[in-house]
Short mmCIF file of C-alpha atoms in Angstrom, two decimals:
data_model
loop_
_atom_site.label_atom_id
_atom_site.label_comp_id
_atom_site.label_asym_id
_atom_site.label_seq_id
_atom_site.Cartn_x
_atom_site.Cartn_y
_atom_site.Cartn_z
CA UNK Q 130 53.32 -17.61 1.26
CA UNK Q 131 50.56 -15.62 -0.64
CA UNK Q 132 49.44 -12.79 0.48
CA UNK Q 133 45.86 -13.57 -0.08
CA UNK Q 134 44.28 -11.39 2.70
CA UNK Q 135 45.75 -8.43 1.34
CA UNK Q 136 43.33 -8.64 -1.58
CA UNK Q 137 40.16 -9.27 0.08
CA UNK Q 138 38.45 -5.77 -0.42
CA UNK Q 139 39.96 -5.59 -3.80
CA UNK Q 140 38.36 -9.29 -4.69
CA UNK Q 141 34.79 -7.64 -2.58
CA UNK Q 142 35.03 -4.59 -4.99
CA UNK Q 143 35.93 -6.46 -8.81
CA UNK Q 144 32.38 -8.56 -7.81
CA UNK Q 145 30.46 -5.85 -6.28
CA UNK Q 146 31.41 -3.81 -10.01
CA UNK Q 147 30.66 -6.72 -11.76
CA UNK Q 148 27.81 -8.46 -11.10
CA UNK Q 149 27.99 -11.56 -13.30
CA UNK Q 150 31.71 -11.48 -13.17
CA UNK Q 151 30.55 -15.07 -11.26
CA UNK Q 152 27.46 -16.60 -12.83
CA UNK Q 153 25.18 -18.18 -12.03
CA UNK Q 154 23.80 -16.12 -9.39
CA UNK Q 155 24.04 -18.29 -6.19
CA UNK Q 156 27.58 -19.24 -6.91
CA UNK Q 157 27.87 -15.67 -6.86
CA UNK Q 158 26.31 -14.84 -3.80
CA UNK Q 159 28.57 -17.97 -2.50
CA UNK Q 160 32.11 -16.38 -3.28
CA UNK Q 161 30.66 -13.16 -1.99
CA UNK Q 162 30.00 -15.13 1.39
CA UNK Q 163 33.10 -16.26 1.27
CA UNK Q 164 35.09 -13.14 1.13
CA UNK Q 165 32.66 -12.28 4.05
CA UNK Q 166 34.98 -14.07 6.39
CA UNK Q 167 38.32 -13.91 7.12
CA UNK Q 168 40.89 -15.08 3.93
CA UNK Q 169 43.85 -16.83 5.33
CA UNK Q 170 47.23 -16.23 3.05
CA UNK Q 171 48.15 -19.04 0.79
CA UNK Q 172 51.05 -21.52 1.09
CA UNK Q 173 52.21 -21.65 -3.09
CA UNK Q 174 54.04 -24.39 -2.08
CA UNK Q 175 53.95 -27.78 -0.35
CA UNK Q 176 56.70 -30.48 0.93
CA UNK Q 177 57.52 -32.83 -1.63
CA UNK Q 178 57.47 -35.65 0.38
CA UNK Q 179 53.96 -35.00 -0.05
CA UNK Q 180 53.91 -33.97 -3.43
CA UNK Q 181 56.51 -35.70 -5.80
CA UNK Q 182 55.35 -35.28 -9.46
CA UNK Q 183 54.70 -31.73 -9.15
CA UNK Q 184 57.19 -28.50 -10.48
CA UNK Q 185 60.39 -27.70 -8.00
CA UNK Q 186 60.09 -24.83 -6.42
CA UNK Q 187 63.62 -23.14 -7.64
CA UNK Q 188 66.61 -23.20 -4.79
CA UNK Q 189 64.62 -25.18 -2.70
CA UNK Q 190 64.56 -29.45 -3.62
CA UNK Q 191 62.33 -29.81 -0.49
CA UNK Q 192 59.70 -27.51 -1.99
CA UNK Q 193 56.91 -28.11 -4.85
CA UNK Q 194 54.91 -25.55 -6.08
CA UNK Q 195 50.81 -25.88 -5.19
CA UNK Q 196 49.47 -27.60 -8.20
CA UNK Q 197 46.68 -25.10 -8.52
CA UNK Q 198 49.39 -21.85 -8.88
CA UNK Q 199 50.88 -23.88 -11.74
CA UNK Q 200 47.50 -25.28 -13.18
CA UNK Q 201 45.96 -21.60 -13.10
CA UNK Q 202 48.56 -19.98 -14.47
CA UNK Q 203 48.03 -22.08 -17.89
CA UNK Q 204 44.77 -19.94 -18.60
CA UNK Q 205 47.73 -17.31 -19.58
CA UNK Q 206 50.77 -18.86 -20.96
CA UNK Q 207 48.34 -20.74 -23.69
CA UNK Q 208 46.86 -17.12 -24.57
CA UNK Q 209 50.59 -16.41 -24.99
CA UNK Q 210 51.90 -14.43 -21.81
CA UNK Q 211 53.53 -12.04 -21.57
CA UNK Q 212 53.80 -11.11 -25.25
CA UNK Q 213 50.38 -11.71 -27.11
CA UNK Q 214 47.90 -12.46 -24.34
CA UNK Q 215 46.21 -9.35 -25.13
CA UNK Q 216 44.83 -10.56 -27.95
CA UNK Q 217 42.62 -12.84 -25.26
CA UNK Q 218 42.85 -11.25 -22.33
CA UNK Q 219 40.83 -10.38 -19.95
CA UNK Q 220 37.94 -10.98 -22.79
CA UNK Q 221 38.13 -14.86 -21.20
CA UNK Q 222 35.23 -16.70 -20.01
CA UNK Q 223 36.13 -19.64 -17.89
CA UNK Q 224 33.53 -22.28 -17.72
CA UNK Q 225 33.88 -24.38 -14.34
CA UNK Q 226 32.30 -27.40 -12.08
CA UNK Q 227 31.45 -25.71 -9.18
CA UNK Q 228 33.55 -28.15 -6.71
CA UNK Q 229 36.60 -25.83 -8.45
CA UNK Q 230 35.37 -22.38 -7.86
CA UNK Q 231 37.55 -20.99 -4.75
CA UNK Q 232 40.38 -21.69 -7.04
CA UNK Q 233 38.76 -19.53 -9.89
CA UNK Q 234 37.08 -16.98 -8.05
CA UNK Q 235 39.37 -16.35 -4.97
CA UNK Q 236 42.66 -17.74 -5.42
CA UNK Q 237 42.82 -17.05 -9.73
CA UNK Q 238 41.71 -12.87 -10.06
CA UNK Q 239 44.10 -12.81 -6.34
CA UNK Q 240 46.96 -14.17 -8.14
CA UNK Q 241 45.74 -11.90 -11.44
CA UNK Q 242 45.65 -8.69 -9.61
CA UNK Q 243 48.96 -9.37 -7.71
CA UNK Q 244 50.68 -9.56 -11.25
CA UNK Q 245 49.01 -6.16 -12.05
CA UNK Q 246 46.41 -8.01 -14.23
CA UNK Q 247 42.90 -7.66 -14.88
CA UNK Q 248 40.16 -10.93 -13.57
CA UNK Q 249 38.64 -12.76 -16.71
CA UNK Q 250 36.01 -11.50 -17.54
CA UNK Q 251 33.70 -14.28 -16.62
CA UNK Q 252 33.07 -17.29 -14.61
CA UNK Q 253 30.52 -19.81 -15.61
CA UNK Q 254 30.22 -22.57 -13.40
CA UNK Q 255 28.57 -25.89 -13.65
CA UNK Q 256 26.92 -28.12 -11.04
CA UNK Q 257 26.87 -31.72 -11.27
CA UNK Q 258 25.61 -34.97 -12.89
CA UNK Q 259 24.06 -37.43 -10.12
CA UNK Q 260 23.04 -41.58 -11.18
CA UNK Q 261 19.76 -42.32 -9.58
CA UNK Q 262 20.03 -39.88 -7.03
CA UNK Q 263 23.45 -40.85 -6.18
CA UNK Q 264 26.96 -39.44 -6.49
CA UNK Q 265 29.16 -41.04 -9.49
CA UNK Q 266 31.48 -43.26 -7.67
CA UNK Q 267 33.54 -46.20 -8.93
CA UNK Q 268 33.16 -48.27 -5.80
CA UNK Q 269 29.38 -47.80 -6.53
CA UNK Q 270 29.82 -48.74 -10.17
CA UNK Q 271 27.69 -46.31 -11.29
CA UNK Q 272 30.28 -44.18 -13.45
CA UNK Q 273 28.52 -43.29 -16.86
CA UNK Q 274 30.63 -43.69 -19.68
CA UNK Q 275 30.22 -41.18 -22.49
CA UNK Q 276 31.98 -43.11 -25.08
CA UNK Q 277 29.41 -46.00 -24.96
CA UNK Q 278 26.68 -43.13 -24.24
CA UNK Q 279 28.12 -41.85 -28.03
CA UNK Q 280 28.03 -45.29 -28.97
CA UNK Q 281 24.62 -45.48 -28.48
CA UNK Q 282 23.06 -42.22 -28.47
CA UNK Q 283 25.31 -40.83 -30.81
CA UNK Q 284 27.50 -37.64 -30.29
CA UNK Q 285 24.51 -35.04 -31.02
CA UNK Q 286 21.89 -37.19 -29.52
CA UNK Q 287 24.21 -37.04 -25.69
CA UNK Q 288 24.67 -33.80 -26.54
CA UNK Q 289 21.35 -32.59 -26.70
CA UNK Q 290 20.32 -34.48 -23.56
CA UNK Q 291 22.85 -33.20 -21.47
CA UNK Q 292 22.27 -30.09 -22.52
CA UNK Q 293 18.68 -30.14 -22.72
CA UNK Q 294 18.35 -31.45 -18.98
CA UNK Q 295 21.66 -29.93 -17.73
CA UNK Q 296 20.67 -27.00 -15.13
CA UNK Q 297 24.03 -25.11 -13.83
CA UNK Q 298 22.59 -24.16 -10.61
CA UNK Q 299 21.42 -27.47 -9.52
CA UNK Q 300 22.81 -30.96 -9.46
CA UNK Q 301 20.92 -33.15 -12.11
CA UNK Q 302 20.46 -36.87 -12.38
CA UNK Q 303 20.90 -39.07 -15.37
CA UNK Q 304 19.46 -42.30 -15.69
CA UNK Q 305 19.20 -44.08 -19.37
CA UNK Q 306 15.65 -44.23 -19.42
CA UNK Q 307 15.03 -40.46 -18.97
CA UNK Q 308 18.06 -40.12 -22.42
CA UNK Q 309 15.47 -42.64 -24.48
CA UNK Q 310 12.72 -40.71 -23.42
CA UNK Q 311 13.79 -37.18 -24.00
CA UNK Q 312 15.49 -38.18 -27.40
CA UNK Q 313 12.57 -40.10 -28.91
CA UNK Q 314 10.31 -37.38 -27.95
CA UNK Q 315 11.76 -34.25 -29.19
CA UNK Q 316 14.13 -35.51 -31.80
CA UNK Q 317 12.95 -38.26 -33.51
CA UNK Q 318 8.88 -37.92 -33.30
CA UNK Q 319 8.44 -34.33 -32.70
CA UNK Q 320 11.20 -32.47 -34.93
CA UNK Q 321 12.07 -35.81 -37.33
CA UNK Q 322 8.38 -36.59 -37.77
CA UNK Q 323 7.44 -33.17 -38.73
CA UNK Q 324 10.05 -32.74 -41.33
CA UNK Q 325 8.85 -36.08 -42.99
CA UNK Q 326 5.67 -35.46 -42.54
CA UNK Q 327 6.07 -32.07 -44.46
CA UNK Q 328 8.07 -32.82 -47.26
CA UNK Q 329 6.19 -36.15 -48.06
CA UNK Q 330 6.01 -36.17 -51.97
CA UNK Q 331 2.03 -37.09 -51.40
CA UNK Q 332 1.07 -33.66 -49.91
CA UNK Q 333 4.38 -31.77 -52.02
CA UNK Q 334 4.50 -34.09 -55.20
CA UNK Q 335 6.68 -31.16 -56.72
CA UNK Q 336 9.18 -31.20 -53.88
CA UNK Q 337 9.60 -27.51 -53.76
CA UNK Q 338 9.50 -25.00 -51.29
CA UNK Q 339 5.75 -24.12 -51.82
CA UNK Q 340 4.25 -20.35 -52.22
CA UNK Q 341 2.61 -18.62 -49.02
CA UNK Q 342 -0.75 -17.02 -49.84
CA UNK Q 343 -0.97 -13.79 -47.92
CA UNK Q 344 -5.30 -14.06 -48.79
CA UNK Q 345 -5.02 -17.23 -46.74
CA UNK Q 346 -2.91 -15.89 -44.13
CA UNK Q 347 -3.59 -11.94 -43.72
CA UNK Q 348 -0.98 -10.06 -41.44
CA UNK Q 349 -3.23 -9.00 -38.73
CA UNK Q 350 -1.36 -6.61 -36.11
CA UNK Q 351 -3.45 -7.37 -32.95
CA UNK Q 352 -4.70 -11.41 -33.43
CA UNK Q 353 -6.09 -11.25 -29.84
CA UNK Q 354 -8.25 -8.26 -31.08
CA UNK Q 355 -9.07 -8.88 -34.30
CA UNK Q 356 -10.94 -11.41 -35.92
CA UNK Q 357 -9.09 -13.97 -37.87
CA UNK Q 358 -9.44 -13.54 -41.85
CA UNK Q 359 -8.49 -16.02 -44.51
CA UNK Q 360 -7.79 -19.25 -43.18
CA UNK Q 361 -5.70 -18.90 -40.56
CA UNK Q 362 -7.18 -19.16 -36.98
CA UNK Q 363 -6.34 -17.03 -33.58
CA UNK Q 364 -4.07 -20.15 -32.64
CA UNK Q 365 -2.33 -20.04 -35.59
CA UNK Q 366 -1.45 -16.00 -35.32
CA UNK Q 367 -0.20 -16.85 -31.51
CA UNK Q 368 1.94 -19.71 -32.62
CA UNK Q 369 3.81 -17.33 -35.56
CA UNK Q 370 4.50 -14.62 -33.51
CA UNK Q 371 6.35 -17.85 -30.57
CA UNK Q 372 8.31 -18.48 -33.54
CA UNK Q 373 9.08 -15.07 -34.82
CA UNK Q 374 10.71 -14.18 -31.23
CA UNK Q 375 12.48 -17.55 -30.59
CA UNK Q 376 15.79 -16.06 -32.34
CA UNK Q 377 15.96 -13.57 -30.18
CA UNK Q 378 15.04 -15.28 -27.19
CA UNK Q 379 17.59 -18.22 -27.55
CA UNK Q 380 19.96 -15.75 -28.51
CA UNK Q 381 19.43 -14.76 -24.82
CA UNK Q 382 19.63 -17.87 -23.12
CA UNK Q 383 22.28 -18.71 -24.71
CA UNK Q 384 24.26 -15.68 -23.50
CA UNK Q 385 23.02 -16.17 -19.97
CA UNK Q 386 24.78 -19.66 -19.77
CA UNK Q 387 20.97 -21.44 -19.82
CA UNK Q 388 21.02 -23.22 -22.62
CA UNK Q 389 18.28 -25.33 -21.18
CA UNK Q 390 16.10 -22.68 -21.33
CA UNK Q 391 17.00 -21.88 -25.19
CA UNK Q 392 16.06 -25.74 -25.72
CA UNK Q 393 13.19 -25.92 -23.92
CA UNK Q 394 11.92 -23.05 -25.70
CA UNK Q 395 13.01 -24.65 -29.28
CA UNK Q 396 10.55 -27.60 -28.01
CA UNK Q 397 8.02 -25.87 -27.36
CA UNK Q 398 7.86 -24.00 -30.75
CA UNK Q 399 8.20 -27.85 -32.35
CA UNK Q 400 5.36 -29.15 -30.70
CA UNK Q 401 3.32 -26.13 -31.73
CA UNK Q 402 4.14 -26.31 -35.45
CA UNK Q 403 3.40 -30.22 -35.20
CA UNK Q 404 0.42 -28.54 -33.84
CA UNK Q 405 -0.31 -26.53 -36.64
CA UNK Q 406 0.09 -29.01 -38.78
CA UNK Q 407 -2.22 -31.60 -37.72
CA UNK Q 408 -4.87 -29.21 -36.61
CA UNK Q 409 -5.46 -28.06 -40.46
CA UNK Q 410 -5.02 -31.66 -42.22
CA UNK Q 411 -3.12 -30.95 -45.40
CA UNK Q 412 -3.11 -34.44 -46.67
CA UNK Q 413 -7.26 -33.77 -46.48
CA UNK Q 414 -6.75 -30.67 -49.09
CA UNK Q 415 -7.44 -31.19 -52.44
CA UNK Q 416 -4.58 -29.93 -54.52
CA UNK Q 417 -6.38 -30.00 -57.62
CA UNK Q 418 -8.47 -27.46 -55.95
CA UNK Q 419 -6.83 -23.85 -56.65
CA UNK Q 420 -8.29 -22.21 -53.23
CA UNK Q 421 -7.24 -25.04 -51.64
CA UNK Q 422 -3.62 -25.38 -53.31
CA UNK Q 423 -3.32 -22.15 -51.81
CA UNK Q 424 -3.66 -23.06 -47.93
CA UNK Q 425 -2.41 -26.27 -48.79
CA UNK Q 426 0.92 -24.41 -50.09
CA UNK Q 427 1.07 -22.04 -47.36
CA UNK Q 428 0.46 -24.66 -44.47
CA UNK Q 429 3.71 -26.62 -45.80
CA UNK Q 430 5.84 -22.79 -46.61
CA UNK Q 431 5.01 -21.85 -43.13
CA UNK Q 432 5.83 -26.00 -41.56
CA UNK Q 433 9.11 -25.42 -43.42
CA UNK Q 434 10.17 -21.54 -42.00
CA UNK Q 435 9.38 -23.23 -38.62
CA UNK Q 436 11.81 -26.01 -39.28
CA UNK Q 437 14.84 -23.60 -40.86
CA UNK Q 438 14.19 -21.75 -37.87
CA UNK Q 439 14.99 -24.55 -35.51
CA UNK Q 440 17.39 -26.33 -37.82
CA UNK Q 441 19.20 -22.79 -37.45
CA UNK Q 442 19.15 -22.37 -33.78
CA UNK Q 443 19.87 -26.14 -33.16
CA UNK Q 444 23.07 -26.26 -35.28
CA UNK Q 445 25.49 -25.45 -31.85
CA UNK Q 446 23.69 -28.17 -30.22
CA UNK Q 447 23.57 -31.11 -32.14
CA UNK Q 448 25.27 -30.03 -35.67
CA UNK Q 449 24.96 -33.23 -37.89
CA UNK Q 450 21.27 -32.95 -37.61
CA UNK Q 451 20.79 -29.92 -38.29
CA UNK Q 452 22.96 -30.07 -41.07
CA UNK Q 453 20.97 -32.76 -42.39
CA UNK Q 454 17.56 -30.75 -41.58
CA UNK Q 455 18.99 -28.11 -43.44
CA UNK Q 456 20.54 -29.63 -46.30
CA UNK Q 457 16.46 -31.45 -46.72
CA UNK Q 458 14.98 -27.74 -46.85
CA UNK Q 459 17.99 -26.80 -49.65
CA UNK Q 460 19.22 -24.02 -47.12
CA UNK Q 461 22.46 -22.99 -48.45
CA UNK Q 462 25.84 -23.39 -45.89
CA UNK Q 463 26.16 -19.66 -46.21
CA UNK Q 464 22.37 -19.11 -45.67
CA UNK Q 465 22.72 -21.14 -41.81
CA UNK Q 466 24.01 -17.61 -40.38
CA UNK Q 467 22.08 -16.61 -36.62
CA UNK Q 468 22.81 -13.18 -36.84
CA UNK Q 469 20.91 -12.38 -39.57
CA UNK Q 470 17.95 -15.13 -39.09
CA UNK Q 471 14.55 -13.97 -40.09
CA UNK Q 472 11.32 -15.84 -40.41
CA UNK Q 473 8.14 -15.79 -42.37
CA UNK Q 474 9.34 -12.68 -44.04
CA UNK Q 475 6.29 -13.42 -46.97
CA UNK Q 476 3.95 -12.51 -43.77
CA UNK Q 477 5.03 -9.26 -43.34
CA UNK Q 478 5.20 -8.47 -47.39
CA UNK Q 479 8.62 -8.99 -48.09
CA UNK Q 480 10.56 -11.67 -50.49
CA UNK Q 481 11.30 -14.98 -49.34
CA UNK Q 482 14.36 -16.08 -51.27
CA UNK Q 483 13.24 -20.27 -50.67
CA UNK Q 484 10.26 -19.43 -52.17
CA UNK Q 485 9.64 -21.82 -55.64
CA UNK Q 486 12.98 -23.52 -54.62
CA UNK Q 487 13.54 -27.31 -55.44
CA UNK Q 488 14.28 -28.64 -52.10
CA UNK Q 489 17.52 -31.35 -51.20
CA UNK Q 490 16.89 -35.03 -51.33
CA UNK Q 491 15.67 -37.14 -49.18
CA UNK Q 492 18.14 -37.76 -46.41
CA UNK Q 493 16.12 -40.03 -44.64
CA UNK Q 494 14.99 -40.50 -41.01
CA UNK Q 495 16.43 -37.29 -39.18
CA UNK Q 496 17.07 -39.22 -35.57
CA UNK Q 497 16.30 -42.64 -35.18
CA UNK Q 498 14.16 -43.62 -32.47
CA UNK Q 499 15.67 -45.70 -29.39
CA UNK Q 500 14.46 -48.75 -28.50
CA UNK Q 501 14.38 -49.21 -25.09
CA UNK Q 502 16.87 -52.12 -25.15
CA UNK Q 503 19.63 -49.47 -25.19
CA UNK Q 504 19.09 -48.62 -21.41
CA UNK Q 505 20.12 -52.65 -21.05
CA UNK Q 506 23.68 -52.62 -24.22
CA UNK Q 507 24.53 -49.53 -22.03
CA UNK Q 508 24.34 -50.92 -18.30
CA UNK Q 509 26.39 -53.76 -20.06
CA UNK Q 510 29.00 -51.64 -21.37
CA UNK Q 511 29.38 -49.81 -17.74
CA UNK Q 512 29.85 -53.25 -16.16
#
């Protein structure tokens, strides 16, 4: 036995100290109520009669040790306990479903402090994916497969939906139609249309990465107070400034384990540049025209910092399209960095170094849109 209720207050006090040692929240608050109540010790063994495949417990044939004392203590021994672990630990984050977390967040810092160890020093957990309201089940025959969801989707189009719709508090609930839906919308006609639609050779026959005019679009340093100058409207001033704090903002959600959040914000910002866009008509401007070359020019500099902005941020998410996003605008591999993202900087009077640069070729449609026979191939491939 495991003398697990001799580490109750000590488990109470590493969570009370740290806050988001558990995170989300209300799985926090639910190991808390846990340790609320009595902890019984732990049998690290069990009768192999009842559990053949599993590691002998030594001297004793009867014995097997509990699967989840051997499975845990794999989080170390890959690190390299007990000579180079240090190197790893306790800096760990463990990300977890949430049908696991008594094992991670009771039994796993027990067993960790026992050994005269420190916790990790995080726990994300997970919820989980529901079909149509219903538990995945394989007498229900509602198991998704991801490999024909790859198939069909394609690895960064799952990826974005499941991240895009995945909330770790709550259960969520797939269905194909809702994968279509999301993925046409935000991939293929809001982000893919607006890079075609802004690097079309009829409104940027020179295929560059046109000039901003700071007479057409004046820093102003209150737009809500001020009256817009050049030609730039108050709209226009609200939507820069969203973009020039989504960096920092996804940056955030991504370190609070929300990266539906950082996604939904990243759409948002898209459909306001698409915004943009169609509200001032560039294809209407006459480029022969030199005051109106110079909106022109700045409507497509400041469509294309919105797009290296998202084609930045997007790159964990679904990497081949962004790649291919960025590879269109001519950003460099070693110009794709987050820490040191900046946008617009020609608004605020310093150099832009795409400025006047030829941009990449063509690489053609950025996401294809689904048809909405796909829902149909992939409830054929489940059966």
């Amino acid at each position: 036995m495991f003398r697990l209720s001799a580490f109750r207050d000590p488990l109470q006090k590493w969570l009370r100290d740290n806050p988001r040692a558990v995170f989300p929240d209300p799985f926090y608050q639910r190991v808390l109520h846990w340790l609320g109540d009595d902890l019984p010790d732990l049998s690290v063994s069990r009768e192999r009669s009842r559990l053949q495949w599993g590691i002998p417990v030594p001297g004793d044939s009867t014995q097997t040790i509990y699967v989840w004392v051997d499975a845990l203590v794999n989080y170390l021994s890959v690190v390299g306990y007990p000579e180079t672990h240090g190197e790893w630990w306790p800096a760990a984050h463990h990300v977890v479903g949430k049908d696991i977390l008594k094992f991670h967040a009771v039994y796993w810092p027990a067993l960790l402090m026992a050994a005269g160890l420190p916790p990790p020093e995080q726990i994300l957990v997970h919820s989980h994916w529901t079909v149509h309201g219903q538990k995945m089940s394989k007498s229900l025959g509602n198991v998704i497969d991801p490999s024909a969801c790859i198939g069909q989707y394609t690895v960064d189009g799952f990826r974005y939906f499941l991240l895009r719709q995945g909330v770790p508090e709550r259960d969520c609930d797939y269905y194909d139609e809702k994968v279509v839906k999301v993925l046409n919308s935000e991939l293929a006609d809001a982000l893919g249309g607006l890079l075609n639609r802004s690097t079309a050779l009829s409104i940027n026959p020179s295929n560059t990465y046109p000039y901003f005019s700071e007479s057409c679009f004046p820093k102003i340093l209150d737009y809500r107070e001020t009256k817009a100058l050049g030609r730039a409207s108050a709209e226009d001033y609200e939507f820069v400034v969203s973009v020039a704090s989504l960096p920092l903002q996804v940056a955030s959600y991504f370190e609070d384990f929300q990266i539906y959040k950082a996604l939904e914000c990243i759409a948002l910002c898209v459909r306001q540049t698409n915004g943009f866009f169609q509200r001032h008509r560039p294809w209407k401007l006459n480029r022969n025209h030199p005051a109106e070359k110079l909106w022109l020019d700045t409507i497509i500099h400041v469509t294309l910092e919105c797009l290296r902005v998202f084609g930045t941020l997007l790159q964990p998410v679904i990497p081949c399209t962004a790649d291919k996003l960025l590879s269109r605008l001519a950003v460099e591999p070693e110009e794709r960095g987050l820490s040191n993202l900046t946008f617009l900087p020609r608004y605020n009077g310093k150099p832009c170094p795409f400025e006047g640069r030829q941009l990449g070729p063509d690489t053609g449609v950025l996401f294809h849109r689904l048809e909405k026979s796909s829902q149909r191939q992939i409830e054929n491939k489940r059966l």
